[in-house]
Coordinates of N, CA, C and O in Angstrom, one line a residue:
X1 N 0.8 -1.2 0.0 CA 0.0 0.0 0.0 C 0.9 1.2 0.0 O 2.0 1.1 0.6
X2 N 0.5 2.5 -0.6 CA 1.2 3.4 -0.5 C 0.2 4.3 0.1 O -1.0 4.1 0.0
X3 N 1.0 5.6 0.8 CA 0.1 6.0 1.5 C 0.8 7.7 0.9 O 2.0 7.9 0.9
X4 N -0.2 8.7 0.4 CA 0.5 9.8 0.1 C 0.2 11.0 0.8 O -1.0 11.4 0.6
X5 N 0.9 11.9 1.8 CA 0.2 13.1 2.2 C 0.6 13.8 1.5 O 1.6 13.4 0.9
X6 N 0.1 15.3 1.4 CA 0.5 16.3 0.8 C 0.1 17.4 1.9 O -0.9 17.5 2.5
X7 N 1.5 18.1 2.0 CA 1.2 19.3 2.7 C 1.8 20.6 2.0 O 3.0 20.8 2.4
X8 N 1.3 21.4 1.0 CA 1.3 22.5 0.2 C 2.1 21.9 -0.8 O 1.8 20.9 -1.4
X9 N 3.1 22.4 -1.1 CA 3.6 21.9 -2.6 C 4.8 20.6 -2.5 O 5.7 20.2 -3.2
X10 N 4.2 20.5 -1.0 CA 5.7 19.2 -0.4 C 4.8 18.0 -0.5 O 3.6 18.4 -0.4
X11 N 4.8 16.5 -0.7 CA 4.4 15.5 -1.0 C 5.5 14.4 -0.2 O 6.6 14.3 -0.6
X12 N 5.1 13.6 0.7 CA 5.7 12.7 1.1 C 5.1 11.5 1.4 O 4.1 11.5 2.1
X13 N 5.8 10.0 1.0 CA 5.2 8.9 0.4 C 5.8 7.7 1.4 O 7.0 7.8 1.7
X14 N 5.1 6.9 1.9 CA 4.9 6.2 2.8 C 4.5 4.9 2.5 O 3.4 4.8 2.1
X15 N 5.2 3.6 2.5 CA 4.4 2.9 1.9 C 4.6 1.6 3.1 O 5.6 1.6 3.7
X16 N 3.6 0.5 3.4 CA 3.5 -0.4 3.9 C 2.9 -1.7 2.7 O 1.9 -1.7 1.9
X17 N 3.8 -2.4 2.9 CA 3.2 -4.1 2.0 C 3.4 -5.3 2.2 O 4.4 -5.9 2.3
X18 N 2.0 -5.7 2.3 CA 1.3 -7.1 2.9 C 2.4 -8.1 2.4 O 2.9 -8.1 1.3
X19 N 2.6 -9.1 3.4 CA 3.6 -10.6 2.7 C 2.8 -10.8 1.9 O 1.7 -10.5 2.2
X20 N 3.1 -11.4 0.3 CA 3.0 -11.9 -0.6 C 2.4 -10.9 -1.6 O 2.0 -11.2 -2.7
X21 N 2.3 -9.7 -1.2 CA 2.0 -8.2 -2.3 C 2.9 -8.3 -3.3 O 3.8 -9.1 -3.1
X22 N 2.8 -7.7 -4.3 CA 3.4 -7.2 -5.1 C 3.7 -5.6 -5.2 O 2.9 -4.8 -5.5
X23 N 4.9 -5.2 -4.8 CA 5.6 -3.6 -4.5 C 4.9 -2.4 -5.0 O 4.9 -1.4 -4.3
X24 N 4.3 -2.4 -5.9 CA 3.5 -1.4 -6.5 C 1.6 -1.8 -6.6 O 0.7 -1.4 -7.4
X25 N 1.5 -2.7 -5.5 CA -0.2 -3.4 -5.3 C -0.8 -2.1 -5.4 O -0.2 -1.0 -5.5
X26 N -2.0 -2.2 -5.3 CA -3.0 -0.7 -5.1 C -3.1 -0.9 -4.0 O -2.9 -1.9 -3.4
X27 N -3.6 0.6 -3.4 CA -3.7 0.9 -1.6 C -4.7 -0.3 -1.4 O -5.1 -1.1 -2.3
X28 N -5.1 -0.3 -0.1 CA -6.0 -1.0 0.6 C -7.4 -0.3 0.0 O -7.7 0.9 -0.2
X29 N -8.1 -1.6 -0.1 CA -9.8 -1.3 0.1 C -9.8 -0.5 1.0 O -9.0 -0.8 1.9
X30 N -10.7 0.7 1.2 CA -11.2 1.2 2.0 C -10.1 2.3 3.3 O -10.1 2.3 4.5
X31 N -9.1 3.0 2.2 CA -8.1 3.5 2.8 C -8.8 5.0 2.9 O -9.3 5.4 1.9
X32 N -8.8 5.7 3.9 CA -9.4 6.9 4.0 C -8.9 8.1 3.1 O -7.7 8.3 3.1
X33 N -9.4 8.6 2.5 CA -9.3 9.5 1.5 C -9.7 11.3 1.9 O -10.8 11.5 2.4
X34 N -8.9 12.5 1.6 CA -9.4 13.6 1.7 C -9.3 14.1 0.6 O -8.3 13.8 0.0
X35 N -10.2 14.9 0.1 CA -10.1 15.9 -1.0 C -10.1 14.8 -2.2 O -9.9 15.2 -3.4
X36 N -10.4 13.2 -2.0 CA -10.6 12.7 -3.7 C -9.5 12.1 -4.0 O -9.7 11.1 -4.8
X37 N -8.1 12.3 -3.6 CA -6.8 11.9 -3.5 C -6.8 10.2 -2.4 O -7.1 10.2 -1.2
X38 N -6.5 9.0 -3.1 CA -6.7 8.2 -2.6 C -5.3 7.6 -1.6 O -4.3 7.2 -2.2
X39 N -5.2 7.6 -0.3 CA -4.3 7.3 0.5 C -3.9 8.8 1.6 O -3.1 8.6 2.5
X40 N -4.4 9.8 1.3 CA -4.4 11.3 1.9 C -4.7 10.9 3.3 O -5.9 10.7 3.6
X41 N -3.8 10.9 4.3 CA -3.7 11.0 5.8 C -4.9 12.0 6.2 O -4.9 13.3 6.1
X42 N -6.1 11.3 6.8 CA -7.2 11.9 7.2 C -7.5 11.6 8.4 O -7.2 10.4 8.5
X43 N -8.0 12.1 9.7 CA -8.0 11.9 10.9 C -6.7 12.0 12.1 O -6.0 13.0 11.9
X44 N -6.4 11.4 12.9 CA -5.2 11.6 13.1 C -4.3 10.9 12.7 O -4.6 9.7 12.4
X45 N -2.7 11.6 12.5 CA -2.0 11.4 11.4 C -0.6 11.7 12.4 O -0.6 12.5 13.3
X46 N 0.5 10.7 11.8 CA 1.8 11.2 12.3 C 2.6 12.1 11.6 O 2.7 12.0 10.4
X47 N 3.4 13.1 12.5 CA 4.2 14.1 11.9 C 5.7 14.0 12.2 O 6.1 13.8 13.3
X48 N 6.4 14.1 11.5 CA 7.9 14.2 11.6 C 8.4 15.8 11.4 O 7.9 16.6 10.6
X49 N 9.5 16.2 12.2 CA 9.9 17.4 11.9 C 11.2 17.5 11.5 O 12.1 17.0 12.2
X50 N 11.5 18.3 10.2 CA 12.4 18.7 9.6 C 13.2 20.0 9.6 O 12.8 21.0 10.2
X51 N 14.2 20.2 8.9 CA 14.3 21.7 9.5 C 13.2 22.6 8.3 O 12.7 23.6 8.8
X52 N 13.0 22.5 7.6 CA 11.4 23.1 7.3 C 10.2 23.4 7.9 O 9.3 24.2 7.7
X53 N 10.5 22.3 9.2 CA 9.0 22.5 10.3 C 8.4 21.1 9.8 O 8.8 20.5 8.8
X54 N 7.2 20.7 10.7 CA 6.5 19.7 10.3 C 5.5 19.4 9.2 O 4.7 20.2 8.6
X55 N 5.6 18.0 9.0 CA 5.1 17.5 7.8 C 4.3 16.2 8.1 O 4.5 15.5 9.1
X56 N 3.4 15.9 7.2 CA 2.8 14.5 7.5 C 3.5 13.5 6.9 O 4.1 13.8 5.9
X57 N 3.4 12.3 7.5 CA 4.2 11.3 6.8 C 3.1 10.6 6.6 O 2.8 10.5 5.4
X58 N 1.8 9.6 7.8 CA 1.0 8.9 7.4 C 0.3 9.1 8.7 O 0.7 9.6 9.7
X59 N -1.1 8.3 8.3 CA -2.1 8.3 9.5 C -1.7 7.2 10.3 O -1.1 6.2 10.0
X60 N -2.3 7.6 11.4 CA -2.0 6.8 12.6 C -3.0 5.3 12.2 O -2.8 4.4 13.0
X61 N -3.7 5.1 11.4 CA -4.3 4.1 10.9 C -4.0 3.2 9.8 O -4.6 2.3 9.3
X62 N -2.6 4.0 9.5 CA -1.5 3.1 9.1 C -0.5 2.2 9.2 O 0.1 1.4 8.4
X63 N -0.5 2.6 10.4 CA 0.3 1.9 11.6 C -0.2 0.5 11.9 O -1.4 0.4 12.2
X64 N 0.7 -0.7 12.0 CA 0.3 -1.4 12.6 C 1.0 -1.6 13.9 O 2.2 -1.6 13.8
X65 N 0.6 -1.9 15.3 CA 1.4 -1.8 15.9 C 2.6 -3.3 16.0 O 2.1 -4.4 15.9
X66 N 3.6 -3.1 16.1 CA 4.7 -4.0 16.1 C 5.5 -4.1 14.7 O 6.6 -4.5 14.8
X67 N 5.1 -3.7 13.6 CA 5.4 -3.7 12.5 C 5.8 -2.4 12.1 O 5.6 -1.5 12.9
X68 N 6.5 -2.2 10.9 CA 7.3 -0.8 10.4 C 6.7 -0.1 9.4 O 5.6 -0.6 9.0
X69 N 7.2 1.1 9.0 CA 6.1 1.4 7.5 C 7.7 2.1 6.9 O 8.3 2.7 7.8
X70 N 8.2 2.2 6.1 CA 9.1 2.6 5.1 C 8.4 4.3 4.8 O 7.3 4.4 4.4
X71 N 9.0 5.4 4.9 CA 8.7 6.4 4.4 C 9.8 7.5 4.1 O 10.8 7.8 4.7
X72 N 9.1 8.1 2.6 CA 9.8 8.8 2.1 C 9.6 10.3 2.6 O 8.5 10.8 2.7
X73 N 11.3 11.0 3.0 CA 11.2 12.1 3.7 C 11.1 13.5 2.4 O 11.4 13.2 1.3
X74 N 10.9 14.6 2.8 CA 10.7 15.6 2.0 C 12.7 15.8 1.3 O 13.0 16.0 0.1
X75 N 13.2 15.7 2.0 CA 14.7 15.6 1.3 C 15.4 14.8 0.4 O 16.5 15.0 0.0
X76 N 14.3 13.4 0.2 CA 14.4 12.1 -0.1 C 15.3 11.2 0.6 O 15.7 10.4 -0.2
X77 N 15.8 11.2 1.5 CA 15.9 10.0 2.6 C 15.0 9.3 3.0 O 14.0 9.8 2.4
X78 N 14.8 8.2 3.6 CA 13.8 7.3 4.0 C 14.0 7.2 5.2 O 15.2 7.0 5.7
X79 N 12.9 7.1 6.0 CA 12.8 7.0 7.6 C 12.2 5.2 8.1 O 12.1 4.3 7.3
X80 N 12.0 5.1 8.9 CA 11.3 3.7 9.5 C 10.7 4.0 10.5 O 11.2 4.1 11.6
X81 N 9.4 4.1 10.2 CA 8.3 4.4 11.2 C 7.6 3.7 12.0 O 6.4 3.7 11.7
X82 N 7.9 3.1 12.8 CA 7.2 2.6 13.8 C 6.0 2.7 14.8 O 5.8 3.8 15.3
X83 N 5.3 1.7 15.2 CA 4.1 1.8 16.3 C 4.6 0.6 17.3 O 4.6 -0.6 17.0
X84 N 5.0 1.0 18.4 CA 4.9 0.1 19.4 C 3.3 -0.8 20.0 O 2.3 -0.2 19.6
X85 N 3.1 -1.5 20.5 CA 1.6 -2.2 21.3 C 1.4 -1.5 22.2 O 0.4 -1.8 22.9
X86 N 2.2 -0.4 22.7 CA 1.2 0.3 23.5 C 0.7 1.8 23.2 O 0.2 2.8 23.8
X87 N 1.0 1.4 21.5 CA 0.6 2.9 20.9 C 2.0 4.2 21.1 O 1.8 5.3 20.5
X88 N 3.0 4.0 21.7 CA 4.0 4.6 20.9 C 4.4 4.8 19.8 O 4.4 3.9 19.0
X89 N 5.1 6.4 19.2 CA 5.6 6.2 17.7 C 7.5 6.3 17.6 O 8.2 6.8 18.4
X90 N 8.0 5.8 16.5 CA 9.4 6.1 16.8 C 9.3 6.1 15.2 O 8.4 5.6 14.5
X91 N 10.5 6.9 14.8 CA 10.8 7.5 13.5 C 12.4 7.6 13.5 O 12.9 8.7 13.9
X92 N 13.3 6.8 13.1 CA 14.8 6.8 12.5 C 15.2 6.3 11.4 O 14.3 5.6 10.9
X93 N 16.1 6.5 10.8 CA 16.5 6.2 9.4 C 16.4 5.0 9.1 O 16.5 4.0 9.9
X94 N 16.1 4.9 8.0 CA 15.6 2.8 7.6 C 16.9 2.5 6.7 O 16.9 1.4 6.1
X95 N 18.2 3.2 6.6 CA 19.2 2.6 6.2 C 19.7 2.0 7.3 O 19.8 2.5 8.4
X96 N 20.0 0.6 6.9 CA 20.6 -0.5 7.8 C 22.5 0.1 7.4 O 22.9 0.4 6.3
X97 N 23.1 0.3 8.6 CA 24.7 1.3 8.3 C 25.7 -0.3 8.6 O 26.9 -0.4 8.3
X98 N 25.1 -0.9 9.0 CA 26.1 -2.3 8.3 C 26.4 -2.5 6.9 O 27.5 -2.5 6.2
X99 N 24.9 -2.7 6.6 CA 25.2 -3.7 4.9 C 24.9 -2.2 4.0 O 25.5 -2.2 3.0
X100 N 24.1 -1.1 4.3 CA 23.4 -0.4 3.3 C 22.1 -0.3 2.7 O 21.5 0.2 1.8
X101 N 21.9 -1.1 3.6 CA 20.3 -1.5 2.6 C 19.4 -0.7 3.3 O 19.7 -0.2 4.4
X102 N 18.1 -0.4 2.8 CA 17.0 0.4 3.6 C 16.0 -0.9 3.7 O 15.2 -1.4 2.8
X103 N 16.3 -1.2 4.8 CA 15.2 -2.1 5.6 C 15.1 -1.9 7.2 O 14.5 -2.9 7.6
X104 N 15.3 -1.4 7.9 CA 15.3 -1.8 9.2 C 13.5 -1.3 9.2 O 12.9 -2.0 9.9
X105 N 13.0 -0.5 8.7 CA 11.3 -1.0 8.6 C 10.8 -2.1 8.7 O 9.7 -2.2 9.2
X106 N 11.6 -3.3 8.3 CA 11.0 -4.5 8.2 C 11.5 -5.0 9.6 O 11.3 -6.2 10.0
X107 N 12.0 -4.3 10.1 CA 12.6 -5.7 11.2 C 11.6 -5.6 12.2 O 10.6 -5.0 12.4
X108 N 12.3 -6.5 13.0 CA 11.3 -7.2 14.5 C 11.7 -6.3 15.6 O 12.9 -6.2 15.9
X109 N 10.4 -5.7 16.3 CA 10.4 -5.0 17.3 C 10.7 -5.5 18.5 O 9.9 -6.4 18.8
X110 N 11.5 -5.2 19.4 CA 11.6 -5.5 21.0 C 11.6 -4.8 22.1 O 11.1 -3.7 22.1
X111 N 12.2 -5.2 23.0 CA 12.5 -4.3 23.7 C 13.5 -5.0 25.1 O 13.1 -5.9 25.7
X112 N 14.7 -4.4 25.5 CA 15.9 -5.0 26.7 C 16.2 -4.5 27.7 O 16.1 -3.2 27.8
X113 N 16.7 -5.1 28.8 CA 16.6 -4.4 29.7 C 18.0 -3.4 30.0 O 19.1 -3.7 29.6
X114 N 17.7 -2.5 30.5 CA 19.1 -1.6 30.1 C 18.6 -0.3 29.4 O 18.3 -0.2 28.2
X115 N 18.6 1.1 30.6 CA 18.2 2.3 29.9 C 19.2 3.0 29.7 O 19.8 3.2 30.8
X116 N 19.9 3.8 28.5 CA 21.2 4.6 29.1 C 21.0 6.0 29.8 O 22.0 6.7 29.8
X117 N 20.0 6.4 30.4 CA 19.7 7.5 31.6 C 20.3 6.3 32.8 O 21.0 6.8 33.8
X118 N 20.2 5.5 32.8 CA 20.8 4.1 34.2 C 19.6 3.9 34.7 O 19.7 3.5 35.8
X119 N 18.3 4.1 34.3 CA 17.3 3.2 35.3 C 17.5 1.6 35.5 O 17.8 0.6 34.7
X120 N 17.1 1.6 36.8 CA 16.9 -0.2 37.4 C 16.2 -0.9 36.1 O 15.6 -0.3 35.2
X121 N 16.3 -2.3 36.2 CA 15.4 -2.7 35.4 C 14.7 -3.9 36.8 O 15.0 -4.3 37.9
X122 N 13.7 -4.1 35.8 CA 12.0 -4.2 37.1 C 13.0 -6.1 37.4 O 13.6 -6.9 36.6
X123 N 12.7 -6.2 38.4 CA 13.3 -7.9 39.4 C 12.2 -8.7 38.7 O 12.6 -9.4 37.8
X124 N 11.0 -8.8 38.9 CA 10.5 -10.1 38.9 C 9.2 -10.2 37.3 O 8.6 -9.3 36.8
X125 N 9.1 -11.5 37.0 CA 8.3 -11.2 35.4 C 7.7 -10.7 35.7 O 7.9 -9.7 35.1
X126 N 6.6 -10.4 36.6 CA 5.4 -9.2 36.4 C 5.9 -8.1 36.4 O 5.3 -7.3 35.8
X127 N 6.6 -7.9 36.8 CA 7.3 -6.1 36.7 C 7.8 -6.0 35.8 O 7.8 -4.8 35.4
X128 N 8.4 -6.9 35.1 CA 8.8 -7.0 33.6 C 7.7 -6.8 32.3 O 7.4 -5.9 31.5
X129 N 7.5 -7.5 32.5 CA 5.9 -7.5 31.3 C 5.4 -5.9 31.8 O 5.7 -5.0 30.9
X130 N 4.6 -5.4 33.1 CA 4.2 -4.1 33.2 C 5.0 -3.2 32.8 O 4.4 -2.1 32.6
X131 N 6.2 -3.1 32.7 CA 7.5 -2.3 32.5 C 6.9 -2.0 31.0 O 6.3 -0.9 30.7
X132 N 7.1 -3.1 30.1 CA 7.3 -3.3 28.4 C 5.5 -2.5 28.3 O 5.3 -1.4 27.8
X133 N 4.7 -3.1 28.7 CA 3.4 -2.3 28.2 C 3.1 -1.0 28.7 O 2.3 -0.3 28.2
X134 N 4.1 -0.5 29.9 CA 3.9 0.6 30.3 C 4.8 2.3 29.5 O 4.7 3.5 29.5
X135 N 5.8 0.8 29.1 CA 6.8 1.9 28.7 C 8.0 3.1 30.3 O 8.9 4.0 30.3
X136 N 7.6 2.4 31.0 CA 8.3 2.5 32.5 C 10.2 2.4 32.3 O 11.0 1.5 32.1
X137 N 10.4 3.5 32.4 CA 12.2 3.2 32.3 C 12.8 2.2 32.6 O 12.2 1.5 33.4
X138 N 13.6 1.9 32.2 CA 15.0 0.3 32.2 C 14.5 -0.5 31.3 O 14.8 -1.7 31.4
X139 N 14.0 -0.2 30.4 CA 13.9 -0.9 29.3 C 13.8 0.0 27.6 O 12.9 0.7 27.1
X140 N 15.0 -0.3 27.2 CA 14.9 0.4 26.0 C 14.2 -0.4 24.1 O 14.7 -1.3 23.5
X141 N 13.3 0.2 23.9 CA 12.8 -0.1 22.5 C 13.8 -0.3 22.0 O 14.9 0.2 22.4
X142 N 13.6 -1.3 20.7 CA 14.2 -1.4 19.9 C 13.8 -2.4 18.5 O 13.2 -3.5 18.5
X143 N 14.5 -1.8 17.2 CA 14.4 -2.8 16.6 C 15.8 -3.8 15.6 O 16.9 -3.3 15.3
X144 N 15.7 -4.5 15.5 CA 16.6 -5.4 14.6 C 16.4 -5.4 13.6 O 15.3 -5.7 13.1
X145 N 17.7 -5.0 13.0 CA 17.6 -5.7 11.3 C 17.4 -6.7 11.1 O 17.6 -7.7 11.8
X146 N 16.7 -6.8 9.9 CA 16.2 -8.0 9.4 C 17.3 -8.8 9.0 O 17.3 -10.0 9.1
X147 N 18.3 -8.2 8.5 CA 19.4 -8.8 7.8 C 20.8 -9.2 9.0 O 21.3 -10.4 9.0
X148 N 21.2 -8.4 9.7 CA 22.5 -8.9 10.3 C 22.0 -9.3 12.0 O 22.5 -9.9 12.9
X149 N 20.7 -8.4 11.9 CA 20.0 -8.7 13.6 C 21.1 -7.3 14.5 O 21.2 -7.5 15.7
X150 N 21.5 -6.5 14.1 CA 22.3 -5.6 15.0 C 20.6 -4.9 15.6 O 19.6 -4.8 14.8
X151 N 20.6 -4.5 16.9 CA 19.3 -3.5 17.7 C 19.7 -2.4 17.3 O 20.9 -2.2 17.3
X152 N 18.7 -1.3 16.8 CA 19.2 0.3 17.2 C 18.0 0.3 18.3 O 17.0 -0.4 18.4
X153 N 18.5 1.2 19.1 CA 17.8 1.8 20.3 C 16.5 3.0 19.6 O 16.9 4.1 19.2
X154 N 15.0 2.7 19.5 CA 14.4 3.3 18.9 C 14.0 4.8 19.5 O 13.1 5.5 19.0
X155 N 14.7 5.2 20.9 CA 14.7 6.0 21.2 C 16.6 7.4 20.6 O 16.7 8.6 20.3
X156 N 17.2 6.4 20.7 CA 18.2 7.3 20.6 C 19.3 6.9 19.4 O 20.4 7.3 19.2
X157 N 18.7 6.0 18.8 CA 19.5 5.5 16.9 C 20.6 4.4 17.4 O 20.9 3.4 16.8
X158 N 21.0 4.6 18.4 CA 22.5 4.0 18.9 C 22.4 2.5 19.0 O 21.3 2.1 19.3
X159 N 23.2 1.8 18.9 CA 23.3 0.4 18.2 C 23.3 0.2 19.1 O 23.9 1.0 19.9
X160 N 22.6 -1.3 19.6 CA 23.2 -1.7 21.0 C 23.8 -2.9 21.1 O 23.7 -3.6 22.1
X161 N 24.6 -3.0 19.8 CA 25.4 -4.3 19.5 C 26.7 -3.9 19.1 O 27.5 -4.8 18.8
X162 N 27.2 -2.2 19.1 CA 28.1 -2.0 19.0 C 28.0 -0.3 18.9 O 27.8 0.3 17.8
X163 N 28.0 0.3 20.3 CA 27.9 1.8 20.5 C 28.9 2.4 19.8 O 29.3 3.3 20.5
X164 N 29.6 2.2 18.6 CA 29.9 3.1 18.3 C 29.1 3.3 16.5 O 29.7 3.8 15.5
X165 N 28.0 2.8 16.6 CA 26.9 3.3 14.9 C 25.7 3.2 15.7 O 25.3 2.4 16.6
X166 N 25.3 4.0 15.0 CA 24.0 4.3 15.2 C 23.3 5.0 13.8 O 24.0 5.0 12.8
X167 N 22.2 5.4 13.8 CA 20.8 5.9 12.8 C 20.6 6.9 13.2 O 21.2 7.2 14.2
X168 N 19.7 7.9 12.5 CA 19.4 9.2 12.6 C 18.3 8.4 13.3 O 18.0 7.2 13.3
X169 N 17.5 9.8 13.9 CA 16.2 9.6 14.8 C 15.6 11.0 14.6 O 16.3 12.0 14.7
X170 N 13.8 10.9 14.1 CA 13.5 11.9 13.6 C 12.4 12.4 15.1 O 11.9 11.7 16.0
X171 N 12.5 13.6 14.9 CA 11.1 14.2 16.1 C 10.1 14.0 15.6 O 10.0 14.4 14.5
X172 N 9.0 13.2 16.2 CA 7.9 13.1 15.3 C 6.5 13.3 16.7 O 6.6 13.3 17.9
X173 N 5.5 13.4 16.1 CA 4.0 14.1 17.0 C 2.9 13.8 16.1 O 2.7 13.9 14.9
X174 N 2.0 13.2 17.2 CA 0.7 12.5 16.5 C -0.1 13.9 16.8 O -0.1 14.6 17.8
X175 N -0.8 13.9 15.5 CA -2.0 15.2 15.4 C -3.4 14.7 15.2 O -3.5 13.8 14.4
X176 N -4.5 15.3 15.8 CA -5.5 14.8 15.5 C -6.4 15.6 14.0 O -7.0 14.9 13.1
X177 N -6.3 17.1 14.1 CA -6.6 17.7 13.3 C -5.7 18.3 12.2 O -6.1 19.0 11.3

């Protein structure tokens, strides 16, 4: 699915695709539409900020949570946009700085114990599991490449398989209007 906002004469393209799609599939049945433009971020929508100021990238009904969405930035870089399950958003560069490739969109989401502010991490499984759904410090997001498995920390880009690479990390803010 591709997903397109437009905000004045800037256009930026977003795309998410189903296992077994074909790269250029048509959007989803029943993808919300403004102004007639089929895939137009309507309702609430995520924003990334550039040094331009903010921009839409896609709706929050784009998102799936645990899964990535690939998007194209107004400078033509590509970001990796993420939804955590407890409804968190994270936005850093989708070039993988091992191999080159732009995938870390695709990769598998987690999360470890270990904050670099130094919070505790929670002693016993229940404090664990509440920690991860709460989003509670000592535990930092993250996702893995699909290809070498290195984590970036989806808070702060920084690898946590070898602190010295990391990814850009974009500011981003869910809007309703």
């Amino acid at each position: 699915m591709t997903i397109t906002a437009t905000t004045g004469p800037d256009t930026t393209t977003a795309t998410r695709q189903s296992p077994g799609s074909p790269p250029d599939a048509a959007p989803a049945r029943g993808t919300r539409t403004a102004g007639g433009s089929v895939g137009t971020a309507v309702g609430p929508r995520l924003e990334v900020r550039d040094d331009r100021g903010w921009f839409t990238v896609c709706g929050l009904d784009d998102l799936v949570p645990g899964r990535g969405v690939a998007a194209l930035l107004r400078d033509g870089s590509q970001a990796a946009v993420f939804m955590d399950r407890a409804g968190r958003t994270y936005v850093i560069g989708n070039r993988d700085p091992f191999t080159g490739a732009y995938v870390l969109s695709r990769g598998l989401l987690g999360s470890t114990p270990g904050d670099p502010a130094g919070a505790e991490a929670p002693e016993t499984p229940d404090e664990r599991t509440r920690s991860r759904e709460t989003g509670r410090s000592g535990w930092a997001p993250f996702v893995a490449s699909p290809l070498l498995k290195q984590r970036f920390d989806l808070r702060t880009g920084r690898c946590l398989d070898d602190e010295s690479v990391s990814v850009p990390v974009f500011r981003s803010r869910t809007r309703t209007h």
